[in-house]
Amino acid sequence: MTKPVVQTIRAISVHVLPGKRRNPTAIVRIRIGPFIVSVAVALLRKSGLTARLPVDDDGMPAIEARPEVWTAIQKVAFEAIIRDPVASGHLFGPELHHLDRSVERQLHEVGAFPS
């Protein structure tokens, strides 16, 4: 049996969560083939940039993805944040001034480092 080909993965929209938060967070809606998934992207003090899929009431992931698909989802989410001036300003400050080396490394790892 052959593995199914990954459908096109693209960002549909980005919005910043309202209100003052300890960890700046934005939500990226991503189309994966016929599905739309919301991915939360946050800048955490200790672990840097993180992307999280929605979870069930029991805290388990609401969807599961193979590692290569998850990497592609992260890349699309991070690129959408970087391209959106409101979201990137919210997470990183104006003109991406708050990118530290760990966040730069994370963006390079998924191929989403801003040019």
PDB file of C-alpha atoms in Angstrom:
ATOM      1  CA  MET A   1       0.000   0.000   0.000  1.00  0.00           C
ATOM      2  CA  THR A   2       1.389   3.423  -0.897  1.00  0.00           C
ATOM      3  CA  LYS A   3       1.331   6.470   1.362  1.00  0.00           C
ATOM      4  CA  PRO A   4      -1.168   9.165   0.390  1.00  0.00           C
ATOM      5  CA  VAL A   5       0.299  12.310  -1.112  1.00  0.00           C
ATOM      6  CA  VAL A   6       0.134  15.329   1.193  1.00  0.00           C
ATOM      7  CA  GLN A   7      -2.442  17.797  -0.019  1.00  0.00           C
ATOM      8  CA  THR A   8      -1.631  21.458  -0.416  1.00  0.00           C
ATOM      9  CA  ILE A   9      -1.062  23.154   2.937  1.00  0.00           C
ATOM     10  CA  ARG A  10      -1.649  26.915   3.036  1.00  0.00           C
ATOM     11  CA  ALA A  11      -2.554  29.609   5.534  1.00  0.00           C
ATOM     12  CA  ILE A  12      -6.010  31.118   5.200  1.00  0.00           C
ATOM     13  CA  SER A  13      -5.962  33.731   7.948  1.00  0.00           C
ATOM     14  CA  VAL A  14      -4.039  34.999  10.958  1.00  0.00           C
ATOM     15  CA  HIS A  15      -5.408  36.804  13.982  1.00  0.00           C
ATOM     16  CA  VAL A  16      -3.963  37.880  17.300  1.00  0.00           C
ATOM     17  CA  LEU A  17      -5.763  36.806  20.459  1.00  0.00           C
ATOM     18  CA  PRO A  18      -7.249  39.867  22.167  1.00  0.00           C
ATOM     19  CA  GLY A  19      -6.180  41.141  25.560  1.00  0.00           C
ATOM     20  CA  LYS A  20      -2.911  41.209  27.424  1.00  0.00           C
ATOM     21  CA  ARG A  21      -1.309  37.753  27.674  1.00  0.00           C
ATOM     22  CA  ARG A  22       1.780  36.422  29.368  1.00  0.00           C
ATOM     23  CA  ASN A  23       2.782  34.640  26.167  1.00  0.00           C
ATOM     24  CA  PRO A  24       1.936  36.513  22.958  1.00  0.00           C
ATOM     25  CA  THR A  25      -0.235  34.230  20.829  1.00  0.00           C
ATOM     26  CA  ALA A  26      -1.758  34.295  17.363  1.00  0.00           C
ATOM     27  CA  ILE A  27      -4.090  31.825  15.666  1.00  0.00           C
ATOM     28  CA  VAL A  28      -3.374  30.691  12.111  1.00  0.00           C
ATOM     29  CA  ARG A  29      -6.165  28.965  10.187  1.00  0.00           C
ATOM     30  CA  ILE A  30      -4.603  26.488   7.771  1.00  0.00           C
ATOM     31  CA  ARG A  31      -6.189  24.593   4.902  1.00  0.00           C
ATOM     32  CA  ILE A  32      -4.878  21.045   4.543  1.00  0.00           C
ATOM     33  CA  GLY A  33      -6.560  19.551   1.514  1.00  0.00           C
ATOM     34  CA  PRO A  34     -10.297  19.633   2.294  1.00  0.00           C
ATOM     35  CA  PHE A  35      -9.751  20.370   6.020  1.00  0.00           C
ATOM     36  CA  ILE A  36      -9.248  23.623   7.910  1.00  0.00           C
ATOM     37  CA  VAL A  37      -7.242  23.501  11.140  1.00  0.00           C
ATOM     38  CA  SER A  38      -6.531  26.263  13.653  1.00  0.00           C
ATOM     39  CA  VAL A  39      -2.951  26.329  14.935  1.00  0.00           C
ATOM     40  CA  ALA A  40      -1.961  28.481  17.909  1.00  0.00           C
ATOM     41  CA  VAL A  41       1.494  30.040  17.554  1.00  0.00           C
ATOM     42  CA  ALA A  42       2.983  31.477  20.735  1.00  0.00           C
ATOM     43  CA  LEU A  43       6.299  32.904  21.822  1.00  0.00           C
ATOM     44  CA  LEU A  44       7.149  31.228  25.129  1.00  0.00           C
ATOM     45  CA  ARG A  45       9.805  32.628  27.428  1.00  0.00           C
ATOM     46  CA  LYS A  46      11.680  29.374  27.981  1.00  0.00           C
ATOM     47  CA  SER A  47      11.075  27.298  24.868  1.00  0.00           C
ATOM     48  CA  GLY A  48      10.749  29.994  22.213  1.00  0.00           C
ATOM     49  CA  LEU A  49       8.338  29.818  19.306  1.00  0.00           C
ATOM     50  CA  THR A  50       5.801  27.020  19.468  1.00  0.00           C
ATOM     51  CA  ALA A  51       2.906  25.857  17.323  1.00  0.00           C
ATOM     52  CA  ARG A  52       0.089  23.838  18.852  1.00  0.00           C
ATOM     53  CA  LEU A  53      -2.757  21.968  17.273  1.00  0.00           C
ATOM     54  CA  PRO A  54      -6.204  22.071  18.869  1.00  0.00           C
ATOM     55  CA  VAL A  55      -6.790  19.606  21.713  1.00  0.00           C
ATOM     56  CA  ASP A  56      -9.783  17.595  22.945  1.00  0.00           C
ATOM     57  CA  ASP A  57     -11.339  18.085  26.377  1.00  0.00           C
ATOM     58  CA  ASP A  58      -8.954  15.449  27.750  1.00  0.00           C
ATOM     59  CA  GLY A  59      -5.892  17.396  26.527  1.00  0.00           C
ATOM     60  CA  MET A  60      -5.052  14.939  23.747  1.00  0.00           C
ATOM     61  CA  PRO A  61      -4.475  16.329  20.220  1.00  0.00           C
ATOM     62  CA  ALA A  62      -7.726  16.772  18.304  1.00  0.00           C
ATOM     63  CA  ILE A  63      -5.944  15.643  15.142  1.00  0.00           C
ATOM     64  CA  GLU A  64      -2.771  13.695  14.508  1.00  0.00           C
ATOM     65  CA  ALA A  65      -0.235  14.255  11.753  1.00  0.00           C
ATOM     66  CA  ARG A  66       2.826  12.384  10.553  1.00  0.00           C
ATOM     67  CA  PRO A  67       6.082  14.169  11.475  1.00  0.00           C
ATOM     68  CA  GLU A  68       6.702  15.409   7.921  1.00  0.00           C
ATOM     69  CA  VAL A  69       3.151  16.796   7.696  1.00  0.00           C
ATOM     70  CA  TRP A  70       3.485  18.483  11.104  1.00  0.00           C
ATOM     71  CA  THR A  71       6.759  20.097   9.969  1.00  0.00           C
ATOM     72  CA  ALA A  72       4.989  21.436   6.863  1.00  0.00           C
ATOM     73  CA  ILE A  73       2.108  22.748   9.019  1.00  0.00           C
ATOM     74  CA  GLN A  74       4.567  24.500  11.355  1.00  0.00           C
ATOM     75  CA  LYS A  75       6.382  26.066   8.415  1.00  0.00           C
ATOM     76  CA  VAL A  76       3.161  27.439   6.954  1.00  0.00           C
ATOM     77  CA  ALA A  77       2.032  28.738  10.363  1.00  0.00           C
ATOM     78  CA  PHE A  78       5.370  30.429  11.130  1.00  0.00           C
ATOM     79  CA  GLU A  79       5.559  31.970   7.643  1.00  0.00           C
ATOM     80  CA  ALA A  80       2.014  33.323   8.012  1.00  0.00           C
ATOM     81  CA  ILE A  81       2.944  34.934  11.337  1.00  0.00           C
ATOM     82  CA  ILE A  82       6.080  36.502   9.874  1.00  0.00           C
ATOM     83  CA  ARG A  83       4.215  37.865   6.802  1.00  0.00           C
ATOM     84  CA  ASP A  84       1.366  39.343   8.862  1.00  0.00           C
ATOM     85  CA  PRO A  85       2.542  42.712  10.266  1.00  0.00           C
ATOM     86  CA  VAL A  86       0.071  42.713  13.172  1.00  0.00           C
ATOM     87  CA  ALA A  87       0.879  39.148  14.253  1.00  0.00           C
ATOM     88  CA  SER A  88       4.652  39.487  13.853  1.00  0.00           C
ATOM     89  CA  GLY A  89       4.581  42.792  15.744  1.00  0.00           C
ATOM     90  CA  HIS A  90       2.544  41.161  18.496  1.00  0.00           C
ATOM     91  CA  LEU A  91       4.867  38.154  18.849  1.00  0.00           C
ATOM     92  CA  PHE A  92       8.278  39.650  18.061  1.00  0.00           C
ATOM     93  CA  GLY A  93       7.929  43.420  18.381  1.00  0.00           C
ATOM     94  CA  PRO A  94       8.258  45.902  15.541  1.00  0.00           C
ATOM     95  CA  GLU A  95      10.449  44.743  12.644  1.00  0.00           C
ATOM     96  CA  LEU A  96      11.175  41.378  14.292  1.00  0.00           C
ATOM     97  CA  HIS A  97      13.537  42.997  16.849  1.00  0.00           C
ATOM     98  CA  HIS A  98      12.826  40.406  19.545  1.00  0.00           C
ATOM     99  CA  LEU A  99      13.958  37.352  17.593  1.00  0.00           C
ATOM    100  CA  ASP A 100      16.597  35.680  19.688  1.00  0.00           C
ATOM    101  CA  ARG A 101      18.952  32.973  18.449  1.00  0.00           C
ATOM    102  CA  SER A 102      16.751  30.107  19.634  1.00  0.00           C
ATOM    103  CA  VAL A 103      13.750  31.459  17.692  1.00  0.00           C
ATOM    104  CA  GLU A 104      15.932  32.053  14.617  1.00  0.00           C
ATOM    105  CA  ARG A 105      17.140  28.440  14.884  1.00  0.00           C
ATOM    106  CA  GLN A 106      13.552  27.173  15.155  1.00  0.00           C
ATOM    107  CA  LEU A 107      12.529  29.112  12.062  1.00  0.00           C
ATOM    108  CA  HIS A 108      15.556  27.826  10.137  1.00  0.00           C
ATOM    109  CA  GLU A 109      14.783  24.223  11.156  1.00  0.00           C
ATOM    110  CA  VAL A 110      11.368  24.327   9.505  1.00  0.00           C
ATOM    111  CA  GLY A 111      12.548  26.519   6.621  1.00  0.00           C
ATOM    112  CA  ALA A 112      10.475  29.554   7.612  1.00  0.00           C
ATOM    113  CA  PHE A 113      13.156  32.124   8.450  1.00  0.00           C
ATOM    114  CA  PRO A 114      12.207  35.617   7.256  1.00  0.00           C
ATOM    115  CA  SER A 115      14.241  37.061   4.411  1.00  0.00           C
TER     116      SER A 115
END
